mmCIF file with all atom_site columns, C-alpha atoms in Angstrom:
data_model
loop_
_atom_site.group_PDB
_atom_site.id
_atom_site.type_symbol
_atom_site.label_atom_id
_atom_site.label_alt_id
_atom_site.label_comp_id
_atom_site.label_asym_id
_atom_site.label_entity_id
_atom_site.label_seq_id
_atom_site.pdbx_PDB_ins_code
_atom_site.Cartn_x
_atom_site.Cartn_y
_atom_site.Cartn_z
_atom_site.occupancy
_atom_site.B_iso_or_equiv
_atom_site.pdbx_formal_charge
_atom_site.auth_seq_id
_atom_site.auth_comp_id
_atom_site.auth_asym_id
_atom_site.auth_atom_id
_atom_site.pdbx_PDB_model_num
ATOM 1   C CA . UNK H 1 1   ? 4.739   17.548  0.777   1.00 80.00 ? 1   UNK H CA 1
ATOM 2   C CA . UNK H 1 2   ? 4.711   14.607  -1.192  1.00 84.00 ? 2   UNK H CA 1
ATOM 3   C CA . UNK H 1 3   ? 1.437   13.341  -2.536  1.00 90.00 ? 3   UNK H CA 1
ATOM 4   C CA . UNK H 1 4   ? -0.514  11.397  -5.236  1.00 94.00 ? 4   UNK H CA 1
ATOM 5   C CA . UNK H 1 5   ? -3.992  12.303  -6.711  1.00 95.00 ? 5   UNK H CA 1
ATOM 6   C CA . UNK H 1 6   ? -5.933  9.399   -8.662  1.00 94.00 ? 6   UNK H CA 1
ATOM 7   C CA . UNK H 1 7   ? -9.148  9.483   -10.562 1.00 87.00 ? 7   UNK H CA 1
ATOM 8   C CA . UNK H 1 8   ? -12.267 8.687   -8.567  1.00 84.00 ? 8   UNK H CA 1
ATOM 9   C CA . UNK H 1 9   ? -14.052 5.853   -8.827  1.00 84.00 ? 9   UNK H CA 1
ATOM 10  C CA . UNK H 1 10  ? -15.972 3.672   -9.229  1.00 94.00 ? 10  UNK H CA 1
ATOM 11  C CA . UNK H 1 11  ? -15.245 2.463   -12.913 1.00 96.00 ? 11  UNK H CA 1
ATOM 12  C CA . UNK H 1 12  ? -17.505 0.274   -14.870 1.00 97.00 ? 12  UNK H CA 1
ATOM 13  C CA . UNK H 1 13  ? -16.630 -1.021  -17.945 1.00 97.00 ? 13  UNK H CA 1
ATOM 14  C CA . UNK H 1 14  ? -17.766 -3.932  -20.775 1.00 97.00 ? 14  UNK H CA 1
ATOM 15  C CA . UNK H 1 15  ? -15.257 -6.625  -21.289 1.00 97.00 ? 15  UNK H CA 1
ATOM 16  C CA . UNK H 1 16  ? -12.678 -5.615  -23.981 1.00 96.00 ? 16  UNK H CA 1
ATOM 17  C CA . UNK H 1 17  ? -12.954 -2.107  -23.449 1.00 97.00 ? 17  UNK H CA 1
ATOM 18  C CA . UNK H 1 18  ? -10.190 0.107   -23.007 1.00 97.00 ? 18  UNK H CA 1
ATOM 19  C CA . UNK H 1 19  ? -9.289  1.471   -19.722 1.00 97.00 ? 19  UNK H CA 1
ATOM 20  C CA . UNK H 1 20  ? -7.520  4.648   -18.089 1.00 97.00 ? 20  UNK H CA 1
ATOM 21  C CA . UNK H 1 21  ? -7.011  5.386   -14.934 1.00 97.00 ? 21  UNK H CA 1
ATOM 22  C CA . UNK H 1 22  ? -5.311  8.662   -14.476 1.00 97.00 ? 22  UNK H CA 1
ATOM 23  C CA . UNK H 1 23  ? -2.802  9.490   -11.773 1.00 97.00 ? 23  UNK H CA 1
ATOM 24  C CA . UNK H 1 24  ? -0.750  12.756  -10.922 1.00 97.00 ? 24  UNK H CA 1
ATOM 25  C CA . UNK H 1 25  ? 1.870   13.238  -8.354  1.00 95.00 ? 25  UNK H CA 1
ATOM 26  C CA . UNK H 1 26  ? 3.670   16.271  -6.147  1.00 93.00 ? 26  UNK H CA 1
ATOM 27  C CA . UNK H 1 27  ? 7.138   15.415  -5.217  1.00 88.00 ? 27  UNK H CA 1
ATOM 28  C CA . UNK H 1 28  ? 10.707  16.826  -4.710  1.00 80.00 ? 28  UNK H CA 1
ATOM 29  C CA . UNK H 1 29  ? 13.469  15.143  -5.862  1.00 77.00 ? 29  UNK H CA 1
ATOM 30  C CA . UNK H 1 30  ? 13.267  12.065  -8.345  1.00 80.00 ? 30  UNK H CA 1
ATOM 31  C CA . UNK H 1 31  ? 10.303  9.705   -6.742  1.00 87.00 ? 31  UNK H CA 1
ATOM 32  C CA . UNK H 1 32  ? 9.553   6.200   -7.946  1.00 89.00 ? 32  UNK H CA 1
ATOM 33  C CA . UNK H 1 33  ? 6.031   5.470   -9.185  1.00 93.00 ? 33  UNK H CA 1
ATOM 34  C CA . UNK H 1 34  ? 4.121   2.312   -8.800  1.00 95.00 ? 34  UNK H CA 1
ATOM 35  C CA . UNK H 1 35  ? 0.533   1.062   -9.597  1.00 97.00 ? 35  UNK H CA 1
ATOM 36  C CA . UNK H 1 36  ? -0.606  -1.806  -6.935  1.00 96.00 ? 36  UNK H CA 1
ATOM 37  C CA . UNK H 1 37  ? -3.705  -3.816  -7.336  1.00 97.00 ? 37  UNK H CA 1
ATOM 38  C CA . UNK H 1 38  ? -5.913  -5.326  -4.612  1.00 95.00 ? 38  UNK H CA 1
ATOM 39  C CA . UNK H 1 39  ? -8.267  -8.121  -5.501  1.00 94.00 ? 39  UNK H CA 1
ATOM 40  C CA . UNK H 1 40  ? -11.334 -8.913  -3.469  1.00 90.00 ? 40  UNK H CA 1
ATOM 41  C CA . UNK H 1 41  ? -10.528 -9.991  0.051   1.00 86.00 ? 41  UNK H CA 1
ATOM 42  C CA . UNK H 1 42  ? -6.672  -9.755  -0.467  1.00 88.00 ? 42  UNK H CA 1
ATOM 43  C CA . UNK H 1 43  ? -3.715  -7.431  0.230   1.00 90.00 ? 43  UNK H CA 1
ATOM 44  C CA . UNK H 1 44  ? -2.209  -5.250  -2.191  1.00 93.00 ? 44  UNK H CA 1
ATOM 45  C CA . UNK H 1 45  ? 0.271   -6.639  -4.859  1.00 93.00 ? 45  UNK H CA 1
ATOM 46  C CA . UNK H 1 46  ? 2.630   -4.637  -7.454  1.00 94.00 ? 46  UNK H CA 1
ATOM 47  C CA . UNK H 1 47  ? 1.146   -4.435  -10.947 1.00 97.00 ? 47  UNK H CA 1
ATOM 48  C CA . UNK H 1 48  ? 3.870   -2.071  -12.507 1.00 96.00 ? 48  UNK H CA 1
ATOM 49  C CA . UNK H 1 49  ? 6.384   0.315   -11.513 1.00 94.00 ? 49  UNK H CA 1
ATOM 50  C CA . UNK H 1 50  ? 8.752   2.936   -13.441 1.00 93.00 ? 50  UNK H CA 1
ATOM 51  C CA . UNK H 1 51  ? 11.995  4.542   -11.199 1.00 88.00 ? 51  UNK H CA 1
ATOM 52  C CA . UNK H 1 52  ? 12.936  7.491   -13.724 1.00 88.00 ? 52  UNK H CA 1
ATOM 53  C CA . UNK H 1 53  ? 11.337  9.594   -16.139 1.00 91.00 ? 53  UNK H CA 1
ATOM 54  C CA . UNK H 1 54  ? 10.244  8.279   -19.455 1.00 94.00 ? 54  UNK H CA 1
ATOM 55  C CA . UNK H 1 55  ? 10.467  4.697   -18.260 1.00 94.00 ? 55  UNK H CA 1
ATOM 56  C CA . UNK H 1 56  ? 7.351   2.351   -18.780 1.00 96.00 ? 56  UNK H CA 1
ATOM 57  C CA . UNK H 1 57  ? 5.941   -0.315  -16.650 1.00 96.00 ? 57  UNK H CA 1
ATOM 58  C CA . UNK H 1 58  ? 4.034   -3.143  -18.271 1.00 97.00 ? 58  UNK H CA 1
ATOM 59  C CA . UNK H 1 59  ? 2.220   -6.320  -16.414 1.00 97.00 ? 59  UNK H CA 1
ATOM 60  C CA . UNK H 1 60  ? -0.144  -8.641  -17.576 1.00 95.00 ? 60  UNK H CA 1
ATOM 61  C CA . UNK H 1 61  ? -1.456  -6.032  -20.752 1.00 97.00 ? 61  UNK H CA 1
ATOM 62  C CA . UNK H 1 62  ? -1.168  -2.882  -18.399 1.00 98.00 ? 62  UNK H CA 1
ATOM 63  C CA . UNK H 1 63  ? 0.953   -0.016  -19.115 1.00 98.00 ? 63  UNK H CA 1
ATOM 64  C CA . UNK H 1 64  ? 1.832   3.388   -17.276 1.00 98.00 ? 64  UNK H CA 1
ATOM 65  C CA . UNK H 1 65  ? 4.509   5.908   -18.749 1.00 97.00 ? 65  UNK H CA 1
ATOM 66  C CA . UNK H 1 66  ? 6.332   7.838   -15.890 1.00 96.00 ? 66  UNK H CA 1
ATOM 67  C CA . UNK H 1 67  ? 5.980   11.548  -17.380 1.00 96.00 ? 67  UNK H CA 1
ATOM 68  C CA . UNK H 1 68  ? 8.236   13.980  -15.486 1.00 93.00 ? 68  UNK H CA 1
ATOM 69  C CA . UNK H 1 69  ? 6.649   16.873  -17.611 1.00 93.00 ? 69  UNK H CA 1
ATOM 70  C CA . UNK H 1 70  ? 3.375   16.599  -16.516 1.00 95.00 ? 70  UNK H CA 1
ATOM 71  C CA . UNK H 1 71  ? 4.027   14.734  -13.124 1.00 95.00 ? 71  UNK H CA 1
ATOM 72  C CA . UNK H 1 72  ? 1.735   12.108  -14.458 1.00 97.00 ? 72  UNK H CA 1
ATOM 73  C CA . UNK H 1 73  ? 1.517   7.927   -14.577 1.00 97.00 ? 73  UNK H CA 1
ATOM 74  C CA . UNK H 1 74  ? -1.685  7.008   -15.872 1.00 98.00 ? 74  UNK H CA 1
ATOM 75  C CA . UNK H 1 75  ? -2.539  3.551   -15.987 1.00 98.00 ? 75  UNK H CA 1
ATOM 76  C CA . UNK H 1 76  ? -3.966  1.987   -19.358 1.00 98.00 ? 76  UNK H CA 1
ATOM 77  C CA . UNK H 1 77  ? -4.876  -1.293  -20.547 1.00 98.00 ? 77  UNK H CA 1
ATOM 78  C CA . UNK H 1 78  ? -6.365  -2.061  -24.272 1.00 96.00 ? 78  UNK H CA 1
ATOM 79  C CA . UNK H 1 79  ? -8.814  -4.755  -23.859 1.00 96.00 ? 79  UNK H CA 1
ATOM 80  C CA . UNK H 1 80  ? -9.925  -5.426  -20.020 1.00 97.00 ? 80  UNK H CA 1
ATOM 81  C CA . UNK H 1 81  ? -11.303 -8.608  -18.646 1.00 97.00 ? 81  UNK H CA 1
ATOM 82  C CA . UNK H 1 82  ? -13.485 -9.791  -15.941 1.00 97.00 ? 82  UNK H CA 1
ATOM 83  C CA . UNK H 1 83  ? -10.590 -10.662 -13.747 1.00 96.00 ? 83  UNK H CA 1
ATOM 84  C CA . UNK H 1 84  ? -9.217  -7.335  -13.709 1.00 97.00 ? 84  UNK H CA 1
ATOM 85  C CA . UNK H 1 85  ? -12.114 -6.349  -11.505 1.00 97.00 ? 85  UNK H CA 1
ATOM 86  C CA . UNK H 1 86  ? -10.172 -5.002  -8.429  1.00 97.00 ? 86  UNK H CA 1
ATOM 87  C CA . UNK H 1 87  ? -9.023  -1.803  -6.561  1.00 95.00 ? 87  UNK H CA 1
ATOM 88  C CA . UNK H 1 88  ? -6.193  0.014   -8.344  1.00 97.00 ? 88  UNK H CA 1
ATOM 89  C CA . UNK H 1 89  ? -3.820  2.127   -6.160  1.00 96.00 ? 89  UNK H CA 1
ATOM 90  C CA . UNK H 1 90  ? -1.049  4.836   -7.637  1.00 96.00 ? 90  UNK H CA 1
ATOM 91  C CA . UNK H 1 91  ? 1.788   5.143   -5.105  1.00 94.00 ? 91  UNK H CA 1
ATOM 92  C CA . UNK H 1 92  ? 5.234   6.988   -5.278  1.00 91.00 ? 92  UNK H CA 1
ATOM 93  C CA . UNK H 1 93  ? 7.972   6.402   -3.208  1.00 87.00 ? 93  UNK H CA 1
ATOM 94  C CA . UNK H 1 94  ? 10.557  9.348   -2.068  1.00 76.00 ? 94  UNK H CA 1
ATOM 95  C CA . UNK H 1 95  ? 14.074  9.353   -2.578  1.00 67.00 ? 95  UNK H CA 1
ATOM 96  C CA . UNK H 1 96  ? 15.274  11.340  0.221   1.00 62.00 ? 96  UNK H CA 1
ATOM 97  C CA . UNK H 1 97  ? 15.486  12.166  3.833   1.00 58.00 ? 97  UNK H CA 1
ATOM 98  C CA . UNK H 1 98  ? 14.074  10.352  6.899   1.00 55.00 ? 98  UNK H CA 1
ATOM 99  C CA . UNK H 1 99  ? 11.076  9.066   4.843   1.00 60.00 ? 99  UNK H CA 1
ATOM 100 C CA . UNK H 1 100 ? 13.243  7.335   2.168   1.00 62.00 ? 100 UNK H CA 1
ATOM 101 C CA . UNK H 1 101 ? 11.300  4.342   0.683   1.00 70.00 ? 101 UNK H CA 1
ATOM 102 C CA . UNK H 1 102 ? 7.710   5.108   2.260   1.00 81.00 ? 102 UNK H CA 1
ATOM 103 C CA . UNK H 1 103 ? 5.085   4.984   -0.294  1.00 87.00 ? 103 UNK H CA 1
ATOM 104 C CA . UNK H 1 104 ? 2.328   7.820   -0.770  1.00 90.00 ? 104 UNK H CA 1
ATOM 105 C CA . UNK H 1 105 ? -0.745  6.131   -1.764  1.00 92.00 ? 105 UNK H CA 1
ATOM 106 C CA . UNK H 1 106 ? -3.880  7.828   -3.861  1.00 93.00 ? 106 UNK H CA 1
ATOM 107 C CA . UNK H 1 107 ? -7.449  7.041   -2.577  1.00 93.00 ? 107 UNK H CA 1
ATOM 108 C CA . UNK H 1 108 ? -7.983  4.098   -4.867  1.00 94.00 ? 108 UNK H CA 1
ATOM 109 C CA . UNK H 1 109 ? -9.971  3.260   -7.972  1.00 95.00 ? 109 UNK H CA 1
ATOM 110 C CA . UNK H 1 110 ? -12.635 0.584   -7.902  1.00 95.00 ? 110 UNK H CA 1
ATOM 111 C CA . UNK H 1 111 ? -12.723 -0.898  -11.412 1.00 97.00 ? 111 UNK H CA 1
ATOM 112 C CA . UNK H 1 112 ? -15.698 -3.296  -12.202 1.00 97.00 ? 112 UNK H CA 1
ATOM 113 C CA . UNK H 1 113 ? -15.893 -5.306  -15.550 1.00 97.00 ? 113 UNK H CA 1
ATOM 114 C CA . UNK H 1 114 ? -19.137 -6.837  -16.783 1.00 96.00 ? 114 UNK H CA 1
ATOM 115 C CA . UNK H 1 115 ? -19.160 -9.669  -19.238 1.00 94.00 ? 115 UNK H CA 1
ATOM 116 C CA . UNK W 2 1   ? 8.383   -15.980 -3.287  1.00 69.00 ? 2   UNK W CA 1
ATOM 117 C CA . UNK W 2 2   ? 8.290   -13.286 -0.311  1.00 66.00 ? 3   UNK W CA 1
ATOM 118 C CA . UNK W 2 3   ? 5.625   -14.045 1.904   1.00 89.00 ? 4   UNK W CA 1
ATOM 119 C CA . UNK W 2 4   ? 4.072   -11.360 4.442   1.00 95.00 ? 5   UNK W CA 1
ATOM 120 C CA . UNK W 2 5   ? 1.428   -13.018 6.819   1.00 95.00 ? 6   UNK W CA 1
ATOM 121 C CA . UNK W 2 6   ? -0.959  -11.255 9.415   1.00 96.00 ? 7   UNK W CA 1
ATOM 122 C CA . UNK W 2 7   ? -1.829  -13.136 12.676  1.00 91.00 ? 8   UNK W CA 1
ATOM 123 C CA . UNK W 2 8   ? -5.890  -12.455 11.799  1.00 92.00 ? 9   UNK W CA 1
ATOM 124 C CA . UNK W 2 9   ? -7.837  -12.339 8.945   1.00 93.00 ? 10  UNK W CA 1
ATOM 125 C CA . UNK W 2 10  ? -10.758 -11.292 11.080  1.00 95.00 ? 11  UNK W CA 1
ATOM 126 C CA . UNK W 2 11  ? -11.019 -9.888  14.660  1.00 96.00 ? 12  UNK W CA 1
ATOM 127 C CA . UNK W 2 12  ? -13.877 -8.460  16.942  1.00 97.00 ? 13  UNK W CA 1
ATOM 128 C CA . UNK W 2 13  ? -12.918 -6.821  19.906  1.00 97.00 ? 14  UNK W CA 1
ATOM 129 C CA . UNK W 2 14  ? -14.581 -4.531  22.618  1.00 97.00 ? 15  UNK W CA 1
ATOM 130 C CA . UNK W 2 15  ? -14.062 -0.876  23.157  1.00 97.00 ? 16  UNK W CA 1
ATOM 131 C CA . UNK W 2 16  ? -11.053 -0.306  25.600  1.00 97.00 ? 17  UNK W CA 1
ATOM 132 C CA . UNK W 2 17  ? -9.551  -3.856  25.145  1.00 97.00 ? 18  UNK W CA 1
ATOM 133 C CA . UNK W 2 18  ? -5.653  -3.714  24.196  1.00 97.00 ? 19  UNK W CA 1
ATOM 134 C CA . UNK W 2 19  ? -5.357  -5.467  20.895  1.00 97.00 ? 20  UNK W CA 1
ATOM 135 C CA . UNK W 2 20  ? -2.362  -6.795  19.309  1.00 97.00 ? 21  UNK W CA 1
ATOM 136 C CA . UNK W 2 21  ? -1.829  -7.718  15.518  1.00 97.00 ? 22  UNK W CA 1
ATOM 137 C CA . UNK W 2 22  ? 1.264   -9.298  14.297  1.00 97.00 ? 23  UNK W CA 1
ATOM 138 C CA . UNK W 2 23  ? 2.949   -9.588  10.904  1.00 97.00 ? 24  UNK W CA 1
ATOM 139 C CA . UNK W 2 24  ? 5.751   -11.818 9.934   1.00 97.00 ? 25  UNK W CA 1
ATOM 140 C CA . UNK W 2 25  ? 8.025   -11.748 6.598   1.00 96.00 ? 26  UNK W CA 1
ATOM 141 C CA . UNK W 2 26  ? 10.324  -14.372 5.592   1.00 94.00 ? 27  UNK W CA 1
ATOM 142 C CA . UNK W 2 27  ? 12.570  -12.458 3.265   1.00 89.00 ? 28  UNK W CA 1
ATOM 143 C CA . UNK W 2 28  ? 15.012  -10.770 5.289   1.00 90.00 ? 29  UNK W CA 1
ATOM 144 C CA . UNK W 2 29  ? 13.338  -7.647  4.638   1.00 90.00 ? 30  UNK W CA 1
ATOM 145 C CA . UNK W 2 30  ? 14.871  -4.368  6.630   1.00 89.00 ? 31  UNK W CA 1
ATOM 146 C CA . UNK W 2 31  ? 11.633  -2.215  6.115   1.00 90.00 ? 32  UNK W CA 1
ATOM 147 C CA . UNK W 2 32  ? 8.295   -3.149  7.779   1.00 93.00 ? 33  UNK W CA 1
ATOM 148 C CA . UNK W 2 33  ? 5.175   -0.710  7.458   1.00 94.00 ? 34  UNK W CA 1
ATOM 149 C CA . UNK W 2 34  ? 1.903   -0.695  9.095   1.00 96.00 ? 35  UNK W CA 1
ATOM 150 C CA . UNK W 2 35  ? -1.452  1.262   7.136   1.00 96.00 ? 36  UNK W CA 1
ATOM 151 C CA . UNK W 2 36  ? -5.154  1.000   7.775   1.00 96.00 ? 37  UNK W CA 1
ATOM 152 C CA . UNK W 2 37  ? -7.323  1.320   4.439   1.00 94.00 ? 38  UNK W CA 1
ATOM 153 C CA . UNK W 2 38  ? -10.757 2.890   5.005   1.00 93.00 ? 39  UNK W CA 1
ATOM 154 C CA . UNK W 2 39  ? -13.061 3.079   2.145   1.00 87.00 ? 40  UNK W CA 1
ATOM 155 C CA . UNK W 2 40  ? -12.518 6.556   0.170   1.00 84.00 ? 41  UNK W CA 1
ATOM 156 C CA . UNK W 2 41  ? -9.446  7.340   2.076   1.00 88.00 ? 42  UNK W CA 1
ATOM 157 C CA . UNK W 2 42  ? -7.008  4.761   0.520   1.00 88.00 ? 43  UNK W CA 1
ATOM 158 C CA . UNK W 2 43  ? -4.247  3.566   2.663   1.00 92.00 ? 44  UNK W CA 1
ATOM 159 C CA . UNK W 2 44  ? -2.446  5.574   5.461   1.00 93.00 ? 45  UNK W CA 1
ATOM 160 C CA . UNK W 2 45  ? 0.729   5.008   6.745   1.00 93.00 ? 46  UNK W CA 1
ATOM 161 C CA . UNK W 2 46  ? 0.431   4.180   10.860  1.00 96.00 ? 47  UNK W CA 1
ATOM 162 C CA . UNK W 2 47  ? 4.001   3.539   11.622  1.00 95.00 ? 48  UNK W CA 1
ATOM 163 C CA . UNK W 2 48  ? 7.183   2.216   9.881   1.00 92.00 ? 49  UNK W CA 1
ATOM 164 C CA . UNK W 2 49  ? 10.513  0.785   10.991  1.00 92.00 ? 50  UNK W CA 1
ATOM 165 C CA . UNK W 2 50  ? 13.679  0.189   8.991   1.00 88.00 ? 51  UNK W CA 1
ATOM 166 C CA . UNK W 2 51  ? 15.591  -1.625  11.848  1.00 88.00 ? 52  UNK W CA 1
ATOM 167 C CA . UNK W 2 52  ? 15.036  -3.829  14.818  1.00 92.00 ? 53  UNK W CA 1
ATOM 168 C CA . UNK W 2 53  ? 13.861  -1.726  17.780  1.00 90.00 ? 54  UNK W CA 1
ATOM 169 C CA . UNK W 2 54  ? 13.731  1.283   15.469  1.00 89.00 ? 55  UNK W CA 1
ATOM 170 C CA . UNK W 2 55  ? 10.553  2.741   14.991  1.00 92.00 ? 56  UNK W CA 1
ATOM 171 C CA . UNK W 2 56  ? 9.027   5.734   12.814  1.00 91.00 ? 57  UNK W CA 1
ATOM 172 C CA . UNK W 2 57  ? 5.350   7.465   13.009  1.00 93.00 ? 58  UNK W CA 1
ATOM 173 C CA . UNK W 2 58  ? 3.630   7.713   9.977   1.00 91.00 ? 59  UNK W CA 1
ATOM 174 C CA . UNK W 2 59  ? 0.618   10.155  9.158   1.00 91.00 ? 60  UNK W CA 1
ATOM 175 C CA . UNK W 2 60  ? -1.922  8.982   11.806  1.00 95.00 ? 61  UNK W CA 1
ATOM 176 C CA . UNK W 2 61  ? -0.219  7.159   14.876  1.00 96.00 ? 62  UNK W CA 1
ATOM 177 C CA . UNK W 2 62  ? -2.182  8.268   17.199  1.00 96.00 ? 63  UNK W CA 1
ATOM 178 C CA . UNK W 2 63  ? -3.788  5.511   19.377  1.00 96.00 ? 64  UNK W CA 1
ATOM 179 C CA . UNK W 2 64  ? -1.201  3.116   18.232  1.00 97.00 ? 65  UNK W CA 1
ATOM 180 C CA . UNK W 2 65  ? 2.241   1.984   18.928  1.00 97.00 ? 66  UNK W CA 1
ATOM 181 C CA . UNK W 2 66  ? 4.424   -0.614  17.483  1.00 97.00 ? 67  UNK W CA 1
ATOM 182 C CA . UNK W 2 67  ? 7.023   -3.017  18.459  1.00 97.00 ? 68  UNK W CA 1
ATOM 183 C CA . UNK W 2 68  ? 9.981   -4.862  16.336  1.00 96.00 ? 69  UNK W CA 1
ATOM 184 C CA . UNK W 2 69  ? 11.955  -6.757  18.265  1.00 95.00 ? 70  UNK W CA 1
ATOM 185 C CA . UNK W 2 70  ? 13.272  -9.197  15.830  1.00 96.00 ? 71  UNK W CA 1
ATOM 186 C CA . UNK W 2 71  ? 13.915  -8.401  11.963  1.00 95.00 ? 72  UNK W CA 1
ATOM 187 C CA . UNK W 2 72  ? 11.008  -10.661 10.726  1.00 96.00 ? 73  UNK W CA 1
ATOM 188 C CA . UNK W 2 73  ? 8.261   -9.444  12.902  1.00 97.00 ? 74  UNK W CA 1
ATOM 189 C CA . UNK W 2 74  ? 6.506   -6.054  13.225  1.00 97.00 ? 75  UNK W CA 1
ATOM 190 C CA . UNK W 2 75  ? 3.562   -5.892  15.899  1.00 97.00 ? 76  UNK W CA 1
ATOM 191 C CA . UNK W 2 76  ? 1.257   -3.053  16.052  1.00 98.00 ? 77  UNK W CA 1
ATOM 192 C CA . UNK W 2 77  ? -0.720  -2.514  19.347  1.00 98.00 ? 78  UNK W CA 1
ATOM 193 C CA . UNK W 2 78  ? -4.048  -0.581  19.908  1.00 97.00 ? 79  UNK W CA 1
ATOM 194 C CA . UNK W 2 79  ? -3.735  0.576   23.804  1.00 94.00 ? 80  UNK W CA 1
ATOM 195 C CA . UNK W 2 80  ? -7.562  0.971   24.287  1.00 97.00 ? 81  UNK W CA 1
ATOM 196 C CA . UNK W 2 81  ? -9.093  0.107   21.269  1.00 97.00 ? 82  UNK W CA 1
ATOM 197 C CA . UNK W 2 82  ? -12.274 2.523   19.822  1.00 97.00 ? 83  UNK W CA 1
ATOM 198 C CA . UNK W 2 83  ? -14.816 2.380   17.727  1.00 97.00 ? 84  UNK W CA 1
ATOM 199 C CA . UNK W 2 84  ? -13.140 4.741   15.452  1.00 96.00 ? 85  UNK W CA 1
ATOM 200 C CA . UNK W 2 85  ? -10.352 2.051   14.800  1.00 98.00 ? 86  UNK W CA 1
ATOM 201 C CA . UNK W 2 86  ? -12.695 -0.399  13.040  1.00 98.00 ? 87  UNK W CA 1
ATOM 202 C CA . UNK W 2 87  ? -10.827 -1.001  9.651   1.00 97.00 ? 88  UNK W CA 1
ATOM 203 C CA . UNK W 2 88  ? -8.629  -2.909  7.525   1.00 96.00 ? 89  UNK W CA 1
ATOM 204 C CA . UNK W 2 89  ? -4.855  -2.994  8.740   1.00 97.00 ? 90  UNK W CA 1
ATOM 205 C CA . UNK W 2 90  ? -2.077  -4.028  6.376   1.00 96.00 ? 91  UNK W CA 1
ATOM 206 C CA . UNK W 2 91  ? 1.225   -4.849  6.926   1.00 96.00 ? 92  UNK W CA 1
ATOM 207 C CA . UNK W 2 92  ? 4.072   -4.561  4.260   1.00 94.00 ? 93  UNK W CA 1
ATOM 208 C CA . UNK W 2 93  ? 7.826   -5.153  4.063   1.00 92.00 ? 94  UNK W CA 1
ATOM 209 C CA . UNK W 2 94  ? 10.419  -4.200  1.878   1.00 89.00 ? 95  UNK W CA 1
ATOM 210 C CA . UNK W 2 95  ? 14.131  -4.199  1.138   1.00 84.00 ? 96  UNK W CA 1
ATOM 211 C CA . UNK W 2 96  ? 16.423  -1.289  2.573   1.00 74.00 ? 97  UNK W CA 1
ATOM 212 C CA . UNK W 2 97  ? 18.928  -1.855  0.292   1.00 61.00 ? 98  UNK W CA 1
ATOM 213 C CA . UNK W 2 98  ? 20.904  0.260   -2.475  1.00 56.00 ? 99  UNK W CA 1
ATOM 214 C CA . UNK W 2 99  ? 17.310  0.462   -4.482  1.00 57.00 ? 100 UNK W CA 1
ATOM 215 C CA . UNK W 2 100 ? 16.223  2.711   -1.671  1.00 61.00 ? 101 UNK W CA 1
ATOM 216 C CA . UNK W 2 101 ? 12.507  4.360   -3.280  1.00 62.00 ? 102 UNK W CA 1
ATOM 217 C CA . UNK W 2 102 ? 12.539  2.030   -6.305  1.00 66.00 ? 103 UNK W CA 1
ATOM 218 C CA . UNK W 2 103 ? 12.090  -1.086  -3.801  1.00 78.00 ? 104 UNK W CA 1
ATOM 219 C CA . UNK W 2 104 ? 8.861   -2.738  -4.086  1.00 85.00 ? 105 UNK W CA 1
ATOM 220 C CA . UNK W 2 105 ? 7.009   -3.161  -0.951  1.00 89.00 ? 106 UNK W CA 1
ATOM 221 C CA . UNK W 2 106 ? 4.932   -6.792  -0.214  1.00 91.00 ? 107 UNK W CA 1
ATOM 222 C CA . UNK W 2 107 ? 1.826   -6.781  1.431   1.00 94.00 ? 108 UNK W CA 1
ATOM 223 C CA . UNK W 2 108 ? 0.049   -9.062  3.568   1.00 95.00 ? 109 UNK W CA 1
ATOM 224 C CA . UNK W 2 109 ? -3.618  -10.393 3.075   1.00 94.00 ? 110 UNK W CA 1
ATOM 225 C CA . UNK W 2 110 ? -4.989  -7.784  5.999   1.00 95.00 ? 111 UNK W CA 1
ATOM 226 C CA . UNK W 2 111 ? -6.526  -7.902  9.219   1.00 96.00 ? 112 UNK W CA 1
ATOM 227 C CA . UNK W 2 112 ? -10.130 -6.706  9.316   1.00 96.00 ? 113 UNK W CA 1
ATOM 228 C CA . UNK W 2 113 ? -10.516 -5.192  12.657  1.00 97.00 ? 114 UNK W CA 1
ATOM 229 C CA . UNK W 2 114 ? -14.345 -4.483  14.203  1.00 98.00 ? 115 UNK W CA 1
ATOM 230 C CA . UNK W 2 115 ? -14.462 -2.821  17.195  1.00 97.00 ? 116 UNK W CA 1
ATOM 231 C CA . UNK W 2 116 ? -17.861 -2.818  19.208  1.00 97.00 ? 117 UNK W CA 1
#
């Protein structure tokens, strides 16, 4: 079935360090891929998304490229800030059947950035 | 901006009580979802709904039921609360639309439920 596997955390970085959070997926058809972020005490909010192969999603300095050949959607940021400390979730959305539009989430990666 | 609100941020209930969690969205979205979030397990889908009076089971529906009498409101019901239902509950909504799987889900702030 459809599923997402993402890098286990926690991840701890110093400010201005480079960030990569790995995400791979298993899906039939042509899913859309998402990164959601959850700041402390809040619900999830969309960070970025990509809806077809080779698309790159980007927002707030974060980027991820939909790679069909490696079934991956890794999240990257060149220089993290303290304010990026949050939990990051990779997710996919199916494009077929009775589950059209539901999201399958990874387990989340806790990121802590120190000044 | 899309707004998804949940009736309570924190809730404490006793084992065996019937618990209602309410979710309201203001963007005329067709789809609504209930998840629970537990450390190390991520988000797990409990129930979802594509239309009024319509519901579909997610991955962990046991011990829960839902109600969708109006398009903007989706309620999660714990028929007889148990301690293993202590969790964070998140509601979300999205358009059904032509975008299908490309549509973004919008989340509420969550309800942290403690069952004693």
